[in-house]
PDB file of C-alpha atoms in Angstrom:
ATOM      1  CA  MET A   7     -29.538 -34.437  45.018  1.00 44.00           C
ATOM      2  CA  PRO A   8     -29.489 -34.020  41.175  1.00 46.00           C
ATOM      3  CA  ILE A   9     -30.928 -30.339  41.396  1.00 43.00           C
ATOM      4  CA  ALA A  10     -28.211 -29.442  43.925  1.00 36.00           C
ATOM      5  CA  SER A  11     -25.441 -30.933  41.472  1.00 36.00           C
ATOM      6  CA  ARG A  12     -26.879 -28.871  38.627  1.00 36.00           C
ATOM      7  CA  LEU A  13     -26.869 -25.538  40.889  1.00 33.00           C
ATOM      8  CA  ILE A  14     -23.081 -26.208  41.484  1.00 35.00           C
ATOM      9  CA  ALA A  15     -22.228 -26.950  38.114  1.00 35.00           C
ATOM     10  CA  VAL A  16     -24.080 -23.799  36.972  1.00 33.00           C
ATOM     11  CA  ALA A  17     -22.107 -21.930  39.648  1.00 35.00           C
ATOM     12  CA  LEU A  18     -18.954 -23.329  38.822  1.00 33.00           C
ATOM     13  CA  LEU A  19     -19.478 -22.427  34.899  1.00 33.00           C
ATOM     14  CA  SER A  20     -20.397 -19.161  35.853  1.00 36.00           C
ATOM     15  CA  ALA A  21     -17.191 -18.378  37.776  1.00 35.00           C
ATOM     16  CA  THR A  22     -15.057 -19.629  35.191  1.00 34.00           C
ATOM     17  CA  MET A  23     -16.662 -17.658  32.311  1.00 36.00           C
ATOM     18  CA  SER A  24     -14.553 -14.556  31.460  1.00 39.00           C
ATOM     19  CA  PRO A  25     -16.760 -11.108  31.796  1.00 42.00           C
ATOM     20  CA  ALA A  26     -14.785 -10.077  28.377  1.00 42.00           C
ATOM     21  CA  SER A  27     -16.710 -13.127  26.424  1.00 45.00           C
ATOM     22  CA  ALA A  28     -19.696 -10.721  27.314  1.00 49.00           C
ATOM     23  CA  ALA A  29     -18.282  -7.778  25.635  1.00 51.00           C
ATOM     24  CA  PRO A  30     -19.527  -6.796  22.161  1.00 62.00           C
ATOM     25  CA  LEU A  31     -16.841  -6.888  19.353  1.00 86.00           C
ATOM     26  CA  PHE A  32     -15.445  -3.922  17.755  1.00 94.00           C
ATOM     27  CA  ASP A  33     -17.769  -2.226  15.314  1.00 95.00           C
ATOM     28  CA  ALA A  34     -16.642  -1.203  11.771  1.00 96.00           C
ATOM     29  CA  GLY A  35     -16.216   2.352  12.834  1.00 96.00           C
ATOM     30  CA  SER A  36     -13.788   1.493  15.615  1.00 96.00           C
ATOM     31  CA  ILE A  37     -11.811  -0.816  13.356  1.00 97.00           C
ATOM     32  CA  CYS A  38     -11.507   1.782  10.765  1.00 97.00           C
ATOM     33  CA  ARG A  39     -10.820   4.739  13.041  1.00 97.00           C
ATOM     34  CA  THR A  40      -7.892   2.328  14.952  1.00 97.00           C
ATOM     35  CA  ALA A  41      -6.439   1.340  11.299  1.00 97.00           C
ATOM     36  CA  VAL A  42      -6.217   4.710   9.958  1.00 97.00           C
ATOM     37  CA  ALA A  43      -4.744   6.142  13.194  1.00 96.00           C
ATOM     38  CA  ALA A  44      -2.062   3.296  12.998  1.00 96.00           C
ATOM     39  CA  MET A  45      -1.083   3.976   9.644  1.00 94.00           C
ATOM     40  CA  THR A  46      -0.752   7.664  10.335  1.00 93.00           C
ATOM     41  CA  ASP A  47       0.779   7.237  13.786  1.00 93.00           C
ATOM     42  CA  ARG A  48      -2.118   9.315  15.582  1.00 93.00           C
ATOM     43  CA  ASP A  49      -4.301   8.546  18.448  1.00 94.00           C
ATOM     44  CA  PRO A  50      -7.545   6.588  17.377  1.00 96.00           C
ATOM     45  CA  LYS A  51      -9.407   8.889  19.884  1.00 94.00           C
ATOM     46  CA  ILE A  52      -9.052  11.897  17.450  1.00 94.00           C
ATOM     47  CA  MET A  53     -10.346   9.890  14.416  1.00 96.00           C
ATOM     48  CA  GLN A  54     -13.990  10.438  13.633  1.00 96.00           C
ATOM     49  CA  VAL A  55     -16.512   9.024  11.463  1.00 97.00           C
ATOM     50  CA  THR A  56     -18.247  11.629   9.812  1.00 97.00           C
ATOM     51  CA  ARG A  57     -20.802   9.767   7.868  1.00 97.00           C
ATOM     52  CA  THR A  58     -21.382   6.473   6.342  1.00 97.00           C
ATOM     53  CA  VAL A  59     -22.377   5.613   2.929  1.00 97.00           C
ATOM     54  CA  GLY A  60     -23.480   2.127   2.209  1.00 96.00           C
ATOM     55  CA  ASP A  61     -20.317   0.084   3.594  1.00 96.00           C
ATOM     56  CA  VAL A  62     -18.071   2.854   3.289  1.00 98.00           C
ATOM     57  CA  LEU A  63     -17.309   5.055   6.384  1.00 98.00           C
ATOM     58  CA  PHE A  64     -15.701   8.715   5.964  1.00 98.00           C
ATOM     59  CA  LEU A  65     -13.383   9.769   8.583  1.00 98.00           C
ATOM     60  CA  ALA A  66     -11.638  13.103   9.438  1.00 97.00           C
ATOM     61  CA  TYR A  67      -9.086  14.220  12.338  1.00 95.00           C
ATOM     62  CA  ALA A  68      -7.700  17.508  12.750  1.00 95.00           C
ATOM     63  CA  ARG A  69      -4.005  17.150  13.211  1.00 91.00           C
ATOM     64  CA  PRO A  70      -3.439  18.554  16.754  1.00 87.00           C
ATOM     65  CA  ILE A  71      -0.181  21.073  15.388  1.00 92.00           C
ATOM     66  CA  ASP A  72      -2.136  23.252  12.974  1.00 96.00           C
ATOM     67  CA  ASN A  73      -5.709  22.054  12.979  1.00 95.00           C
ATOM     68  CA  PHE A  74      -5.512  20.913   9.361  1.00 96.00           C
ATOM     69  CA  VAL A  75      -8.041  18.380   8.862  1.00 97.00           C
ATOM     70  CA  TRP A  76      -7.062  15.123   7.143  1.00 96.00           C
ATOM     71  CA  ASP A  77      -9.962  13.038   5.402  1.00 97.00           C
ATOM     72  CA  TYR A  78     -10.261   9.344   4.594  1.00 98.00           C
ATOM     73  CA  ARG A  79     -12.639   6.624   3.321  1.00 98.00           C
ATOM     74  CA  CYS A  80     -12.720   3.020   4.809  1.00 98.00           C
ATOM     75  CA  LYS A  81     -14.387  -0.214   4.717  1.00 97.00           C
ATOM     76  CA  ILE A  82     -14.010  -3.560   5.994  1.00 97.00           C
ATOM     77  CA  GLU A  83     -13.828  -6.675   3.760  1.00 96.00           C
ATOM     78  CA  GLY A  84     -13.497  -9.540   5.950  1.00 95.00           C
ATOM     79  CA  ASN A  85     -10.416  -8.974   8.068  1.00 96.00           C
ATOM     80  CA  ARG A  86      -9.103  -6.528   5.774  1.00 97.00           C
ATOM     81  CA  VAL A  87      -9.344  -2.792   6.103  1.00 98.00           C
ATOM     82  CA  VAL A  88      -9.415  -1.109   2.583  1.00 97.00           C
ATOM     83  CA  TRP A  89      -8.664   2.903   2.818  1.00 97.00           C
ATOM     84  CA  ALA A  90      -8.317   5.757   0.740  1.00 97.00           C
ATOM     85  CA  SER A  91      -7.297   9.542   1.397  1.00 95.00           C
ATOM     86  CA  GLU A  92     -10.015  11.559   0.350  1.00 90.00           C
ATOM     87  CA  PRO A  93     -10.000  12.425  -2.286  1.00 91.00           C
ATOM     88  CA  GLY A  94      -7.913   9.572  -3.542  1.00 94.00           C
ATOM     89  CA  ARG A  95      -7.689   6.237  -4.816  1.00 96.00           C
ATOM     90  CA  TRP A  96      -8.478   3.225  -2.892  1.00 97.00           C
ATOM     91  CA  ARG A  97      -5.615   1.480  -1.462  1.00 95.00           C
ATOM     92  CA  ASP A  98      -6.592  -2.180  -3.024  1.00 94.00           C
ATOM     93  CA  ASP A  99      -3.952  -2.746  -5.884  1.00 93.00           C
ATOM     94  CA  PRO A 100      -1.824  -5.669  -5.458  1.00 90.00           C
ATOM     95  CA  LYS A 101       1.177  -3.751  -5.042  1.00 90.00           C
ATOM     96  CA  ASP A 102      -0.228  -1.653  -2.205  1.00 92.00           C
ATOM     97  CA  HIS A 103       0.414  -2.518   1.655  1.00 92.00           C
ATOM     98  CA  LYS A 104      -2.316  -4.765   2.655  1.00 96.00           C
ATOM     99  CA  VAL A 105      -3.926  -3.774   6.369  1.00 97.00           C
ATOM    100  CA  PHE A 106      -5.715  -6.474   8.428  1.00 97.00           C
ATOM    101  CA  PHE A 107      -7.238  -6.772  11.894  1.00 97.00           C
ATOM    102  CA  GLU A 108      -7.523  -9.034  14.532  1.00 97.00           C
ATOM    103  CA  ILE A 109      -9.874  -9.122  17.574  1.00 96.00           C
ATOM    104  CA  VAL A 110      -7.980 -10.877  20.483  1.00 95.00           C
ATOM    105  CA  GLY A 111      -7.751 -10.808  24.051  1.00 93.00           C
ATOM    106  CA  GLY A 112     -11.160 -12.083  24.733  1.00 91.00           C
ATOM    107  CA  GLY A 113     -12.606  -9.236  22.660  1.00 92.00           C
ATOM    108  CA  GLU A 114     -10.617  -6.526  24.581  1.00 94.00           C
ATOM    109  CA  GLN A 115      -7.851  -5.822  22.137  1.00 96.00           C
ATOM    110  CA  LEU A 116      -7.650  -4.597  18.381  1.00 97.00           C
ATOM    111  CA  ARG A 117      -4.494  -5.798  16.247  1.00 97.00           C
ATOM    112  CA  ILE A 118      -4.009  -3.831  13.550  1.00 97.00           C
ATOM    113  CA  ILE A 119      -1.351  -5.527  11.014  1.00 97.00           C
ATOM    114  CA  GLU A 120       0.165  -3.793   8.153  1.00 95.00           C
ATOM    115  CA  ASP A 121       1.742  -6.075   5.538  1.00 94.00           C
ATOM    116  CA  GLN A 122       4.138  -4.239   3.392  1.00 87.00           C
ATOM    117  CA  GLY A 123       4.096  -7.299   0.808  1.00 82.00           C
ATOM    118  CA  ASP A 124       7.774  -7.961   0.886  1.00 86.00           C
ATOM    119  CA  GLY A 125       7.261 -10.543   3.830  1.00 82.00           C
ATOM    120  CA  SER A 126       7.503  -7.808   6.517  1.00 89.00           C
ATOM    121  CA  ALA A 127       4.631  -6.437   8.748  1.00 92.00           C
ATOM    122  CA  THR A 128       4.008  -4.308  11.479  1.00 93.00           C
ATOM    123  CA  LYS A 129       1.522  -5.147  13.980  1.00 96.00           C
ATOM    124  CA  GLU A 130       0.127  -2.752  16.587  1.00 96.00           C
ATOM    125  CA  LEU A 131      -1.943  -3.888  19.708  1.00 97.00           C
ATOM    126  CA  PHE A 132      -4.932  -1.502  20.869  1.00 96.00           C
ATOM    127  CA  GLU A 133      -6.702  -1.657  24.179  1.00 95.00           C
ATOM    128  CA  ARG A 134     -10.524  -1.202  23.916  1.00 94.00           C
ATOM    129  CA  ASP A 135     -10.077   1.883  26.292  1.00 92.00           C
ATOM    130  CA  GLN A 136      -7.573   3.424  23.866  1.00 92.00           C
ATOM    131  CA  ILE A 137     -10.192   3.492  20.991  1.00 92.00           C
ATOM    132  CA  GLN A 138     -13.402   4.199  22.289  1.00 81.00           C
TER     133      GLN A 138
END
């Protein structure tokens, strides 16, 4: 009887586990692409990681209306996204807006938060299929 009880317990546990719990978390490239896309009001799918040097990711996208290529740098520090236009300075000065991310929805959603530093913030939620 104890074996039957264990099998039932395992079956019930398996049935209650969310499939999202097995989903991989978002990688640095996905987070950077989504953060820069949110800040520039673009589709994350057009952002491309062109290379990586250490913990710095280089991103690019071609603006659809004229194919002008925009370049950025990005790195993840904890739950913060630090970025720079390329060429340009890192947006890490205390007066710069801060950009954060959260993985929510059982790992299926990525929230990008832009803190303007004046108490206001914008939040944008992206589904996994909007990013990858």
